[in-house]
Coordinates of C-alpha atoms and ligand atoms in Angstrom, one line a residue:
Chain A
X283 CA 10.7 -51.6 4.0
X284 CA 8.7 -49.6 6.2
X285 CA 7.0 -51.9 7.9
X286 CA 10.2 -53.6 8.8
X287 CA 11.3 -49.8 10.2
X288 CA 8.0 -50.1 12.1
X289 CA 8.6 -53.1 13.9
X290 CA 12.0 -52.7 14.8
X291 CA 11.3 -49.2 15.8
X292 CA 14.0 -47.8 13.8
X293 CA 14.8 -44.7 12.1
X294 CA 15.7 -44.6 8.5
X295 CA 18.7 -42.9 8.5
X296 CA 20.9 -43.5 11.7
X297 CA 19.4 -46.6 13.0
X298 CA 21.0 -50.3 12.4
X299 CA 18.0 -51.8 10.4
X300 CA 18.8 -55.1 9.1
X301 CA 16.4 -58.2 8.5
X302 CA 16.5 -61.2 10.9
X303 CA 19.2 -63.2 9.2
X304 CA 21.6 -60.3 8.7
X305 CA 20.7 -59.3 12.5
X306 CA 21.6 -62.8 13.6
X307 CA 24.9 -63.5 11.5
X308 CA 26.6 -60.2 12.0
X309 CA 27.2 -58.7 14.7
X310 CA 25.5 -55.2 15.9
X311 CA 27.9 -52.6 15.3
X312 CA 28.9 -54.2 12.0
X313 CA 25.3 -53.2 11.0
X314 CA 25.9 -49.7 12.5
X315 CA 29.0 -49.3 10.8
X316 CA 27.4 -50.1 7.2
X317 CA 24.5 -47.5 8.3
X318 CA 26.4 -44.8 8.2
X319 CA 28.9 -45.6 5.9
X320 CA 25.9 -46.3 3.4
X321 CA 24.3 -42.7 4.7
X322 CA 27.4 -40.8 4.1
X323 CA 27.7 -42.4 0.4
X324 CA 23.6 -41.9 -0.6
X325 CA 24.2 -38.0 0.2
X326 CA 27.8 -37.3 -1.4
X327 CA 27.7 -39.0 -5.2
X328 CA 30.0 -36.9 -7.5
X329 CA 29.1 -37.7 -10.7
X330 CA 31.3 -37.8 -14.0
X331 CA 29.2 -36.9 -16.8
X332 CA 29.8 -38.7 -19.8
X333 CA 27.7 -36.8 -21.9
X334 CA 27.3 -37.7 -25.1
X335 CA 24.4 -36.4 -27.2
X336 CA 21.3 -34.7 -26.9
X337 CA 20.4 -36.0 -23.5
X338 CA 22.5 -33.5 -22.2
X339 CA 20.2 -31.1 -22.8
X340 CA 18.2 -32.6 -20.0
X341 CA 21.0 -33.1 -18.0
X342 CA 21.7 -29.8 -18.0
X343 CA 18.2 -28.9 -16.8
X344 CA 17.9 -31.2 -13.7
X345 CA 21.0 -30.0 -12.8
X346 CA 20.0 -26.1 -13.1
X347 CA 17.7 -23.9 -10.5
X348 CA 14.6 -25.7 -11.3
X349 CA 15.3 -28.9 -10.8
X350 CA 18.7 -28.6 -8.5
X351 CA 20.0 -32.7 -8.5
X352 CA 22.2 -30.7 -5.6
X353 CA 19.4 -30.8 -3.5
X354 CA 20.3 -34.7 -2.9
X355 CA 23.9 -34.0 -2.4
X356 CA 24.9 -35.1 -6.2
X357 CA 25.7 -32.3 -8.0
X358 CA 29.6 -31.8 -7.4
X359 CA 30.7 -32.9 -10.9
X360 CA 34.3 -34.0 -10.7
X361 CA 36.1 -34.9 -14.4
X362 CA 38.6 -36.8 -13.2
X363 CA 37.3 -40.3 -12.7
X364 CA 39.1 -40.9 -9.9
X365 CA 37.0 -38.8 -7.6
X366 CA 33.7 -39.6 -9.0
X367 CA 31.3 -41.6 -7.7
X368 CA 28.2 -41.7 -9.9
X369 CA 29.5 -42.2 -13.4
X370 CA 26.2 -40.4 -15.3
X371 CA 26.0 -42.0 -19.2
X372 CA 23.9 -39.3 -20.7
X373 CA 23.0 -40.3 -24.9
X374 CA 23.9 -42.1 -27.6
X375 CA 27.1 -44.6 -26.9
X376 CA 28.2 -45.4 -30.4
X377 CA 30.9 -48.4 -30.4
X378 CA 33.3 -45.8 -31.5
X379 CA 32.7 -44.2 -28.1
X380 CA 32.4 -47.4 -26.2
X381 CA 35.8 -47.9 -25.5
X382 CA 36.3 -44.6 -23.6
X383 CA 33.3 -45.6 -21.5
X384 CA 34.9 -48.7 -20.6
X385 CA 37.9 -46.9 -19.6
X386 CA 36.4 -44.5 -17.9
X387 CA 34.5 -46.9 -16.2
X388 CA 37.5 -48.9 -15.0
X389 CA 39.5 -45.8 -14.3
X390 CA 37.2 -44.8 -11.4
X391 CA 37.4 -45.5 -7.5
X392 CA 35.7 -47.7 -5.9
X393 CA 32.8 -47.1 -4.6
X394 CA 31.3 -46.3 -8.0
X395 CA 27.8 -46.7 -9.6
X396 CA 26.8 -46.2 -12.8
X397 CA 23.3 -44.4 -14.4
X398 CA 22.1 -45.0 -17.8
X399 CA 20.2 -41.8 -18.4
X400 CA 17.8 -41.9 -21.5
X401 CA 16.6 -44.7 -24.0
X402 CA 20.3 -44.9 -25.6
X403 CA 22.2 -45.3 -22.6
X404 CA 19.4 -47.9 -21.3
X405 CA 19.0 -49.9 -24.7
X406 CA 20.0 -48.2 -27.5
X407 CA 16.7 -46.6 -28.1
X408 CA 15.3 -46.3 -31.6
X409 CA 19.1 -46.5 -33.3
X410 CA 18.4 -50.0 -34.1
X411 CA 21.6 -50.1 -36.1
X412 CA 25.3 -51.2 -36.4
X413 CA 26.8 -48.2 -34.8
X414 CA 25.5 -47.9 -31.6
X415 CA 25.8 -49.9 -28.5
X416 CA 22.4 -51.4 -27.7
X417 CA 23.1 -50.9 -24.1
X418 CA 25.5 -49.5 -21.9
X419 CA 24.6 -52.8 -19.7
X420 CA 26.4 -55.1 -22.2
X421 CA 29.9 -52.9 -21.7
X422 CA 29.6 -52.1 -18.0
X423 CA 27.5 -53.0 -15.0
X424 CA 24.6 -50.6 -14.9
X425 CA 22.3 -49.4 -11.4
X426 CA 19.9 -47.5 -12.2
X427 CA 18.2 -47.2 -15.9
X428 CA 16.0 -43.9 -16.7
X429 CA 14.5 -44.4 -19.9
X430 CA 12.6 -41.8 -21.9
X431 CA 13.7 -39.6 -24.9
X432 CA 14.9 -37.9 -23.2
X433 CA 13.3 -38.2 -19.2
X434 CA 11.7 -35.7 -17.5
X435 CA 13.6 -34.2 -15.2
X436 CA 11.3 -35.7 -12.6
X437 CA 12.6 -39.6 -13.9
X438 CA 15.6 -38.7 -13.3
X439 CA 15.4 -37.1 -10.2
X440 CA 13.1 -40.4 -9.0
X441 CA 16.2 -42.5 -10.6
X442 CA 18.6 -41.1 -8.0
X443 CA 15.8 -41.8 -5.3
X444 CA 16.3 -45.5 -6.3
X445 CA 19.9 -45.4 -6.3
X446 CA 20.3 -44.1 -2.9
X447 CA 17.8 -46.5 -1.8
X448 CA 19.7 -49.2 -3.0
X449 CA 23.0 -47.8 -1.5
X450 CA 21.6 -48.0 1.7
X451 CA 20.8 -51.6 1.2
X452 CA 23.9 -52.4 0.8
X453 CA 25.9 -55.2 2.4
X454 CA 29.5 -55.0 3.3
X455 CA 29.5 -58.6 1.2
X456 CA 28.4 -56.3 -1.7
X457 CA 31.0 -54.1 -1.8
X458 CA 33.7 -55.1 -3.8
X459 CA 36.6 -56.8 -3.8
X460 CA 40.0 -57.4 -6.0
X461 CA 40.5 -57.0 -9.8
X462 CA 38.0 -55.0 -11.8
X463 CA 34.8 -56.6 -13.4
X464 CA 35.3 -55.5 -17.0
X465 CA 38.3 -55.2 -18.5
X466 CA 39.4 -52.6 -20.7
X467 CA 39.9 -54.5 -24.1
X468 CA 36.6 -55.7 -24.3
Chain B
X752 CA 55.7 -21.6 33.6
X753 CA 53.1 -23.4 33.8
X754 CA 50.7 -20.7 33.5
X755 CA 52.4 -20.2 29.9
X756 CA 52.6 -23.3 29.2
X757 CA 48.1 -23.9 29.2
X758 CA 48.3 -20.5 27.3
X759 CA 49.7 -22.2 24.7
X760 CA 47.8 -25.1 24.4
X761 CA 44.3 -23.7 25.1
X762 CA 45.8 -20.8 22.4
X763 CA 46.9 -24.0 20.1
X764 CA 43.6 -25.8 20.8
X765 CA 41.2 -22.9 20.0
X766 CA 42.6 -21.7 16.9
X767 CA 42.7 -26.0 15.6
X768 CA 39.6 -26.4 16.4
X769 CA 38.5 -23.4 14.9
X770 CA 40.4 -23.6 11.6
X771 CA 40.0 -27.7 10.9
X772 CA 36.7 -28.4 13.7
X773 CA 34.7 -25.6 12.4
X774 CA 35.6 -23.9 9.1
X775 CA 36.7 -26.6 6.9
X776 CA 33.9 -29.0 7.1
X777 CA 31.8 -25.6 6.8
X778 CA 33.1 -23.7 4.1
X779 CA 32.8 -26.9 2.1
X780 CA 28.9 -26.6 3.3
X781 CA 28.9 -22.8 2.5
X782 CA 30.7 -23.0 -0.9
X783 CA 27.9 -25.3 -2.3
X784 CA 25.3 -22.7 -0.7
X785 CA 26.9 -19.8 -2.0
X786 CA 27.1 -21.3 -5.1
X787 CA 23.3 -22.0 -5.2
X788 CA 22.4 -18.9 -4.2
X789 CA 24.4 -17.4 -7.1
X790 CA 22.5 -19.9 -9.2
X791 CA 19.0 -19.7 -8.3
X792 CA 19.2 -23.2 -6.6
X793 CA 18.5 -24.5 -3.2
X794 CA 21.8 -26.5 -2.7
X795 CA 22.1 -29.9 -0.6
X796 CA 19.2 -30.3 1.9
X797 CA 18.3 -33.4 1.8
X798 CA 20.9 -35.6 4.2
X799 CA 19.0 -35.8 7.3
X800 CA 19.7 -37.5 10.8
X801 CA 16.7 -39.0 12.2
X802 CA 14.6 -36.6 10.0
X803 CA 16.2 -33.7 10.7
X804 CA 17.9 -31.8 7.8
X805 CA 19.6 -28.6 9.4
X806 CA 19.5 -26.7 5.9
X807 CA 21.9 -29.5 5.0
X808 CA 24.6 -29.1 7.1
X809 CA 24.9 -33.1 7.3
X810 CA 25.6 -32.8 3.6
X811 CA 29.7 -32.1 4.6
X812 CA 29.8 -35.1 7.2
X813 CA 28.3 -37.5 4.5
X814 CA 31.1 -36.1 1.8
X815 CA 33.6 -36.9 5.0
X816 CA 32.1 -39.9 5.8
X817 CA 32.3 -40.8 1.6
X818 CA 35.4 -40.0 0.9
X819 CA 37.2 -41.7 3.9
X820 CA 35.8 -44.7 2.3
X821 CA 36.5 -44.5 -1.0
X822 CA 39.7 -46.4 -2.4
X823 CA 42.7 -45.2 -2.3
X824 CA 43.9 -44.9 -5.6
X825 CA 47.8 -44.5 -6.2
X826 CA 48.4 -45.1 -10.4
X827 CA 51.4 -46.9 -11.6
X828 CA 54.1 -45.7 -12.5
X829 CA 53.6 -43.0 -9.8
X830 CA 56.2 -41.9 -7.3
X831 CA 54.4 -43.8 -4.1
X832 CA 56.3 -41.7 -1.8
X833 CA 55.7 -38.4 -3.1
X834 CA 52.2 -38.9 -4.3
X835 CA 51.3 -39.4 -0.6
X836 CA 53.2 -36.7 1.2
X837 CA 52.2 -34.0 -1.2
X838 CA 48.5 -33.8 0.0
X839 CA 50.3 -32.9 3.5
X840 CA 53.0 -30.9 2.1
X841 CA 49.9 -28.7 0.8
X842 CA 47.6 -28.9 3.6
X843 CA 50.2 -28.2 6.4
X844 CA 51.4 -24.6 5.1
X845 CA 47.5 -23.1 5.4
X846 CA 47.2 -24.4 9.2
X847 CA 50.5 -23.4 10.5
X848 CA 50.3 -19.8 8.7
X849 CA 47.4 -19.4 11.5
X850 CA 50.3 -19.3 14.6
X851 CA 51.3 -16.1 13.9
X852 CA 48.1 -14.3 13.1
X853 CA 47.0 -12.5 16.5
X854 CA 43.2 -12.8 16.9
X855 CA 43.1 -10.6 19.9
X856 CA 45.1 -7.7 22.2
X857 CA 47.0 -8.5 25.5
X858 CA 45.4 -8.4 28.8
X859 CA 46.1 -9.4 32.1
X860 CA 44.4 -12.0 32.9
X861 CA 44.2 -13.5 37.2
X862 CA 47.9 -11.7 37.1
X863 CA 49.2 -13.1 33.9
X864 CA 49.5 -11.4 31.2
X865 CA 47.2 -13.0 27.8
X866 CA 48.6 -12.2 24.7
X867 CA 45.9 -13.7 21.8
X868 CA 48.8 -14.6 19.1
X869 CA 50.2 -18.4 19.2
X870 CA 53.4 -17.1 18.4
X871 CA 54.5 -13.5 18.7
X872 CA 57.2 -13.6 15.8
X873 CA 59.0 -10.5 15.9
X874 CA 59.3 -11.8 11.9
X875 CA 55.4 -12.6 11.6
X876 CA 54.9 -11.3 7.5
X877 CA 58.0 -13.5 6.7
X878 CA 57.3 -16.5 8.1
X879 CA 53.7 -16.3 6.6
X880 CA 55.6 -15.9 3.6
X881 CA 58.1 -18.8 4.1
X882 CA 54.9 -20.8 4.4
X883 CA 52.5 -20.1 2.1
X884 CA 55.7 -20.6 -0.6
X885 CA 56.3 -24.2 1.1
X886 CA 52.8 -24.6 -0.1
X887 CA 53.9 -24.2 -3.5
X888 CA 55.8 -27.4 -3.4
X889 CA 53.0 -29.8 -2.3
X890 CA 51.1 -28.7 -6.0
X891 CA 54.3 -29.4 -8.1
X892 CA 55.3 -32.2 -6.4
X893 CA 51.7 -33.9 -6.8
X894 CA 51.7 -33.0 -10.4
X895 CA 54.7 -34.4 -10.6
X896 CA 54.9 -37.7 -9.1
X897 CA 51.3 -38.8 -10.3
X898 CA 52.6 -39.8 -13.7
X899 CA 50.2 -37.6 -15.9
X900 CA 50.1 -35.6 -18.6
X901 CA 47.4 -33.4 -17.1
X902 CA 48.8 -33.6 -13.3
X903 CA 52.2 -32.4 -15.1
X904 CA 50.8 -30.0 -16.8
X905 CA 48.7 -28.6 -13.7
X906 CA 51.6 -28.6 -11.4
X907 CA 54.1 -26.5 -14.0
X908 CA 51.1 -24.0 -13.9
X909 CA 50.9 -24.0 -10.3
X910 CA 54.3 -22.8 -9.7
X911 CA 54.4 -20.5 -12.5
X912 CA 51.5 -19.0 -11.5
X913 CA 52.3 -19.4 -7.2
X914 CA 56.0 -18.1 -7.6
X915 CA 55.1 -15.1 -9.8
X916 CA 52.4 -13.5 -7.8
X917 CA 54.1 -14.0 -4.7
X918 CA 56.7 -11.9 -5.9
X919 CA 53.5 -9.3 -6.4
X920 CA 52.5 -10.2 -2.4
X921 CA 56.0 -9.3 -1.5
X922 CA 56.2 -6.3 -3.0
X923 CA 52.4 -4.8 -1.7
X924 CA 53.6 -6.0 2.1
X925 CA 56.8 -3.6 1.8
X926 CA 54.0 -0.8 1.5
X927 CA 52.5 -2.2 4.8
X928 CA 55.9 -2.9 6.5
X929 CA 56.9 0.9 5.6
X930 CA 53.4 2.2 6.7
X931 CA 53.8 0.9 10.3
X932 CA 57.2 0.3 10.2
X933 CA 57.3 -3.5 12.2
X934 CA 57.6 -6.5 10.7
X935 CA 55.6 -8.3 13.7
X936 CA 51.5 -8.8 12.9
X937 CA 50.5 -8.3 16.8
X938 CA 52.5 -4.8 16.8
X939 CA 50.7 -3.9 13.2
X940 CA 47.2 -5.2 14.8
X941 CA 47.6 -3.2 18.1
X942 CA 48.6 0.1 15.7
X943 CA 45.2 -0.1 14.0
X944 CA 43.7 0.9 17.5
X945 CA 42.4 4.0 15.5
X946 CA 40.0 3.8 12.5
X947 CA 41.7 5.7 10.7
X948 CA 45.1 3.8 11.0
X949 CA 43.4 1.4 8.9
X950 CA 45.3 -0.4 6.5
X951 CA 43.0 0.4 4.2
X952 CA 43.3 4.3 4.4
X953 CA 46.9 4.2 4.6
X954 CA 47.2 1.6 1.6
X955 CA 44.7 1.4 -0.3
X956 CA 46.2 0.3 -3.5
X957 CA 48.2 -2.1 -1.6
X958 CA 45.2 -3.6 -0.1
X959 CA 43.3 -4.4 -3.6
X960 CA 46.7 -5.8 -4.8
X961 CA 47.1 -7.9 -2.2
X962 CA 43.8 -9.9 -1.9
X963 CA 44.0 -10.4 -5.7
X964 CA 47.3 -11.8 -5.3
X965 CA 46.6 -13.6 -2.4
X966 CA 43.1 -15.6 -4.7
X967 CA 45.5 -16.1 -7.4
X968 CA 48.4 -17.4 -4.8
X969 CA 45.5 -19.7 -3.6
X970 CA 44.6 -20.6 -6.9
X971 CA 41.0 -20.5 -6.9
X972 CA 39.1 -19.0 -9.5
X973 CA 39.5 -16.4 -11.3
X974 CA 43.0 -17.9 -10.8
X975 CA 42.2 -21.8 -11.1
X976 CA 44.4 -22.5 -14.5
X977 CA 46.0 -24.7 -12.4
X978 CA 43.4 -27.0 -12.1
X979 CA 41.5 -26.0 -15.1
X980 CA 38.6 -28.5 -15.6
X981 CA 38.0 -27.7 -19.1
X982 CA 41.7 -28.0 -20.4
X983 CA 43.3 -30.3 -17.8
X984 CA 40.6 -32.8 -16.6
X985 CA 41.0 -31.3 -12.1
X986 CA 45.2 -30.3 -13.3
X987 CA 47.3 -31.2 -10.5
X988 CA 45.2 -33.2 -8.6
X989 CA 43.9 -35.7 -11.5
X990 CA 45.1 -38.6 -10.0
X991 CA 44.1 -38.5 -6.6
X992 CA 40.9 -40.1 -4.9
X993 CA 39.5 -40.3 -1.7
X994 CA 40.5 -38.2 1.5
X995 CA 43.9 -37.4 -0.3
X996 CA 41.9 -35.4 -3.3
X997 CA 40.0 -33.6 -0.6
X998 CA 42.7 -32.6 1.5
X999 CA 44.1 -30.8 -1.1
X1000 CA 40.3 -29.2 -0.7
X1001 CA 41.0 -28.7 2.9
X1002 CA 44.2 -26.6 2.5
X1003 CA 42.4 -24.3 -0.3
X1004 CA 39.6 -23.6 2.3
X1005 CA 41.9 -23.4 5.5
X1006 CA 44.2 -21.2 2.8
X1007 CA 40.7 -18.9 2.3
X1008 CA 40.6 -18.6 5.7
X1009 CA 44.3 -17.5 6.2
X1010 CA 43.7 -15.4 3.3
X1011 CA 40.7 -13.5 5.2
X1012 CA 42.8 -13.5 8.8
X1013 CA 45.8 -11.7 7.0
X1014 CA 43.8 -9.1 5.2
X1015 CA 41.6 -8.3 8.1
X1016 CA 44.8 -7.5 10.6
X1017 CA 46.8 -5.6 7.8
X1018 CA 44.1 -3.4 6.2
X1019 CA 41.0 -3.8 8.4
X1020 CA 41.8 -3.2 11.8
X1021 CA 42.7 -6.8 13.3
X1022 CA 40.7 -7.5 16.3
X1023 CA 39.4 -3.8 16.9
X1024 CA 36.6 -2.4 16.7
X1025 CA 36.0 1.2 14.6
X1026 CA 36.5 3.9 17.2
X1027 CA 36.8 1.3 19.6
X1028 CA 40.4 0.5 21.2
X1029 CA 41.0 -2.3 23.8
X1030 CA 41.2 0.3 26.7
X1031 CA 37.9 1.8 26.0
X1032 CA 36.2 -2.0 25.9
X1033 CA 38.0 -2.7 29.3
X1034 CA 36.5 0.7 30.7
X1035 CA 33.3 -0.6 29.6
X1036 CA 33.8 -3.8 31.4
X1037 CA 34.6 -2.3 34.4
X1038 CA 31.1 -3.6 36.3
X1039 CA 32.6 -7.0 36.1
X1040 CA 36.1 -6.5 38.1
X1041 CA 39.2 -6.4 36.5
X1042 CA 39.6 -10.2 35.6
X1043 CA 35.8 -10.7 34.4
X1044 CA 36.5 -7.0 32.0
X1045 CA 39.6 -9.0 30.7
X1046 CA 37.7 -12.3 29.7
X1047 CA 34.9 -10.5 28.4
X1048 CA 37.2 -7.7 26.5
X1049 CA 39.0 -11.1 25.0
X1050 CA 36.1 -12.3 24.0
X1051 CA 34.9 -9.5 22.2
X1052 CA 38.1 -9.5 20.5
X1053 CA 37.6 -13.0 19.0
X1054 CA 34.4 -12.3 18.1
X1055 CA 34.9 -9.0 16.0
X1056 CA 38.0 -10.7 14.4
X1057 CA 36.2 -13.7 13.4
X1058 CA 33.2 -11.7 12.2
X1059 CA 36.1 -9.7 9.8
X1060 CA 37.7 -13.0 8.8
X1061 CA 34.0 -14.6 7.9
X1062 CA 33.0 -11.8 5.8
X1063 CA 36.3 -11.7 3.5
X1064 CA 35.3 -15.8 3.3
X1065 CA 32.3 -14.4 1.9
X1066 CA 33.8 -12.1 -0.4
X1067 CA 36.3 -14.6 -1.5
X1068 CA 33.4 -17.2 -2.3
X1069 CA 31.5 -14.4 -3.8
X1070 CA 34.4 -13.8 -6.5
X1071 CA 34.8 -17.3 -7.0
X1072 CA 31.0 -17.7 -8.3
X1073 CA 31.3 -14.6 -10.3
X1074 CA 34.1 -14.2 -12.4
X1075 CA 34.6 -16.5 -14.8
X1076 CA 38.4 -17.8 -15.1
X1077 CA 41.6 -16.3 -16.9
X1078 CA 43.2 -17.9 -19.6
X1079 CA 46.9 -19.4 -18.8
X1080 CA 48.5 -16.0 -20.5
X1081 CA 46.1 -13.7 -19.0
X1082 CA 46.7 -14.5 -15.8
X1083 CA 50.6 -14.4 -16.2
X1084 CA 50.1 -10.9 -17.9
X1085 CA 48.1 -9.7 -15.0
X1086 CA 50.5 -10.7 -12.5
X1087 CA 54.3 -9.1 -13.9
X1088 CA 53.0 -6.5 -16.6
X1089 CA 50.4 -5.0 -14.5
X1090 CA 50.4 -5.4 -10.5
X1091 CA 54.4 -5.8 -10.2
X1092 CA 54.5 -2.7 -11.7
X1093 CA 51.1 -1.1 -10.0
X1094 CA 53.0 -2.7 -6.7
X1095 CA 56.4 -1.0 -7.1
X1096 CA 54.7 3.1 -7.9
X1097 CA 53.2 2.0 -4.8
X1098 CA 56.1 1.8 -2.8
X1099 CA 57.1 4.7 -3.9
X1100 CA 54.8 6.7 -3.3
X1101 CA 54.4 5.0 -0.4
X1102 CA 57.7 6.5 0.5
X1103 CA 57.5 10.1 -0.8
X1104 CA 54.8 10.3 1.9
X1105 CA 56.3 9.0 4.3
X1106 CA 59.4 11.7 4.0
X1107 CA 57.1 14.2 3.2
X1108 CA 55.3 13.8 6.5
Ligands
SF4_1253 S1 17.5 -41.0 -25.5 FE1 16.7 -39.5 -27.0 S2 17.3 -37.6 -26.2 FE2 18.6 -39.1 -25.2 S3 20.4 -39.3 -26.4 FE3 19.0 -40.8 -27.1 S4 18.0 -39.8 -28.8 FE4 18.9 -38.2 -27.6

């Protein structure tokens, strides 16, 4: 990625930095436009925090003065799904719960991304067992998974470095379009 | 004419820019700060252009930039029409409010004579009254038509809460009204020429009153039952996304400004300085001829009435990260049992004074 910056003499943030075959099909200020709009949505993620179980603990802390997730613009928790962004699964998801997620899930605005935060959320995690989901990914598409029981503050923090990374990689032929994904009676 | 006529606009085009260029994307920007100051945190820093971070002022253009590109989300069974024009209905009260607040003192200016007010209505207090009550019906009606428990359930608070402490308001502006005895803000502005003409030595009482009632008419908290996140998911605005949700943000923050203009030309002195009236700044001034003492006793104006209205934005924002919020009953309580009757002793004795004088 930097190397690409390099050569096109770029700047991470405001310039139009697109590989050769992006460069060549679209045209320049379609490139521009998906800059910024990708830079205004890494900064401004309102998260919904589903928070479940003892995760929340550490959610809590990365969130607080020593960590600050606010730093990185993500900190403005909203409850109503519509305005969220960032939809934060923190702990256990039992399939009594599951539903709600899904909902939740499908209630929010597009665009929305989702975090599994801690072993649960990513895989179930040591509750190997008929109540709990073994993985949010097999209810809702998932972006970025922070395993760890619960993470450091640090994993997390490096999780939401990945995520906006990835926003800004993305293509307006990413973004999506018509009916929701998942539907709610799954 | 026409000399009136670019009054107006460059009057219009100064206070616009002011209220929706500068201190709405801002206070956004300064509520997160003030709110990590009060925490211990940082706050947003990190949204940089071309490297450059500017203590995270980028942080509001990204949230613009985000939210005018998030979907549009109207729910069904939802009133379409209404659930649009609400977000206006409650945005539009807290920028027009700004016409009648003066921001400076009349000078003549290259022979025509400058008065700093958009419009000079002889009825000023009322129609900021008319107003900020019109801004009542953008809540209820968006609680209303968004066909949700929660929105219902926030906007019936809304008005509850709105209509009773504006009653309050009412009552703590007759105390002012009798105290200089004109109904137009410009005339109570240019009376505060001495410090102690004050609002604030001649009404006291009124002046605590009336900011409370004025964050509770605004409904932030203390006063946010209305939107209540632990009891009614964001209240009255629970079905809105996008730039719709955050102009009902917008009109809170233009509202605090409002809020800080009104209370710094009743009670603080409106554009003057202590000890310092706008004949003594154009004596000053007089090295720079009588047009250049005009512009430059203008802009001194502007400057000490912004500085007023930016600390009560502080002091607003300051409550709002302090005090945790009221219950539903508590707040009601405070508002008829307490400062209606706290408001009308104060009229009275508002008025024994005044005869006694
Ligand atoms: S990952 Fe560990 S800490 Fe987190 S919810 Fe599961 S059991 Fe609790």
């Amino acid at each position: 990625m930097i190397d690409t910056l390099k050569r096109k003499g770029g700047c991470s943030s405001c310039g139009g930095v697109d590989d050769d075959s992006r460069l060549l099909g679209g045209s320049v200020i379609l490139t521009k436009l998906e800059a910024i709009n990708n830079w205004g949505r890494k900064y401004s993620f309102f998260q919904y925090p589903f928070v479940t179980a003892c995760c929340g603990m550490e959610f809590m802390s990365v969130c607080g003065p020593k960590y600050d997730l606010d730093r990185f613009g993500a900190a403005l928790p909203r409850f109503s799904p519509r305005q969220a962004d960032l939809l934060m699964v923190v702990g256990t998801i039992s399939h009594k719960q599951a539903p709600i997620l899904v909902k939740v899930y499908n209630q929010m605005a597009e665009p929305k991304w989702v975090f599994a935060f801690g072993v649960c959320a990513v895989s179930g995690g040591f509750y190997d067992n008929y109540a709990t989901v073994q993985g949010i990914d097999t209810l809702i598409p998932v972006d970025i998974y922070v395993p760890g029981c619960p993470p450091r503050p640090e994993m997390v923090i490096d999780g939401l470095i990945k995520l906006q990374q990835k926003v800004m990689e993305s293509r307006w032929s990413d973004y999506p379009k018509g009916a929701s994904p998942v539907s709610n009676d799954k | 004419m026409a000399a009136n006529l670019i009054e107006s606009i460059v009057k219009i085009l100064f206070i616009f820019s002011v209220n929706i260029g500068f201190f709405s994307p801002i206070l956004g920007w300064v509520e997160r700060k003030q709110s990590a100051l009060m925490q211990d945190r940082v706050g947003a820093n990190r949204a940089d252009v071309c490297g450059f971070t500017l203590i995270g002022l980028f942080h509001p253009i990204a949230d613009a930039i985000k939210v005018l590109t998030k979907e549009d989300f109207i729910p069904e069974g939802a009133d379409r029409l209404f659930h649009t024009i609400a977000p206006f209905i409650s945005l539009t009260p807290a920028i027009i409010t700004f016409a009648v607040i003066p921001f400076g003192g009349q000078y003549e200016l290259f022979g025509h004579h400058v008065n700093l007010i958009i419009a000079d209505l002889d009825v000023g207090i009322l129609f900021v009254f008319a107003f900020a009550s019109l801004a009542s019906f953008g809540s209820v009606l968006a609680g209303w038509s968004s066909n949700n428990n929660w929105s219902f359930l926030g906007g019936l608070r809304a008005s509850a809460q709105m209509l009773s402490y504006e009653v309050v308001m009412g009552l703590n502006i007759i105390g002012v009204i009798m105290v200089y005895g004109t109904l137009r803000l410009s005339q109570i502005g240019a009376m505060q020429a001495d410090f102690f003409n004050w609002g604030i030595f001649l009404q006291p009482v009124g002046f605590v009153l009336f900011f409370t009632c004025a964050i509770a008419e605004n409904k932030r908290a203390p006063f946010d039952v209305a939107e209540a996140e632990s009891e009614l998911v964001a209240g009255y605005f629970t079905e809105y996304s996008g730039m719709k949700f955050v102009m009902f943000w917008m009109g809170e923050f233009l509202e605090i400004v409002t809020i800080g203009a009104l209370v710094t030309t009743m009670f603080f002195g409106a554009w003057h300085l202590p000890f310092v009236s706008d004949q003594m700044l154009l004596n000053y001034f007089r090295f720079a001829g009588p047009n250049g003492a005009a512009s430059l006793a203008i802009v001194v104006n502007i400057i000490t009435f912004f500085s007023k209205v930016i600390f009560f934005i502080w002091l607003q924002m300051t409550i709002r990260w302090t005090l945790p919020r009221f219950r539903y009953d508590q707040v009601m309580r405070l508002g008829w049992k307490m400062f209606l009757p706290i408001a009308l002793i104060n009229i009275f004795i508002t008025g024994v004074v005044i005869l006694a004088k």
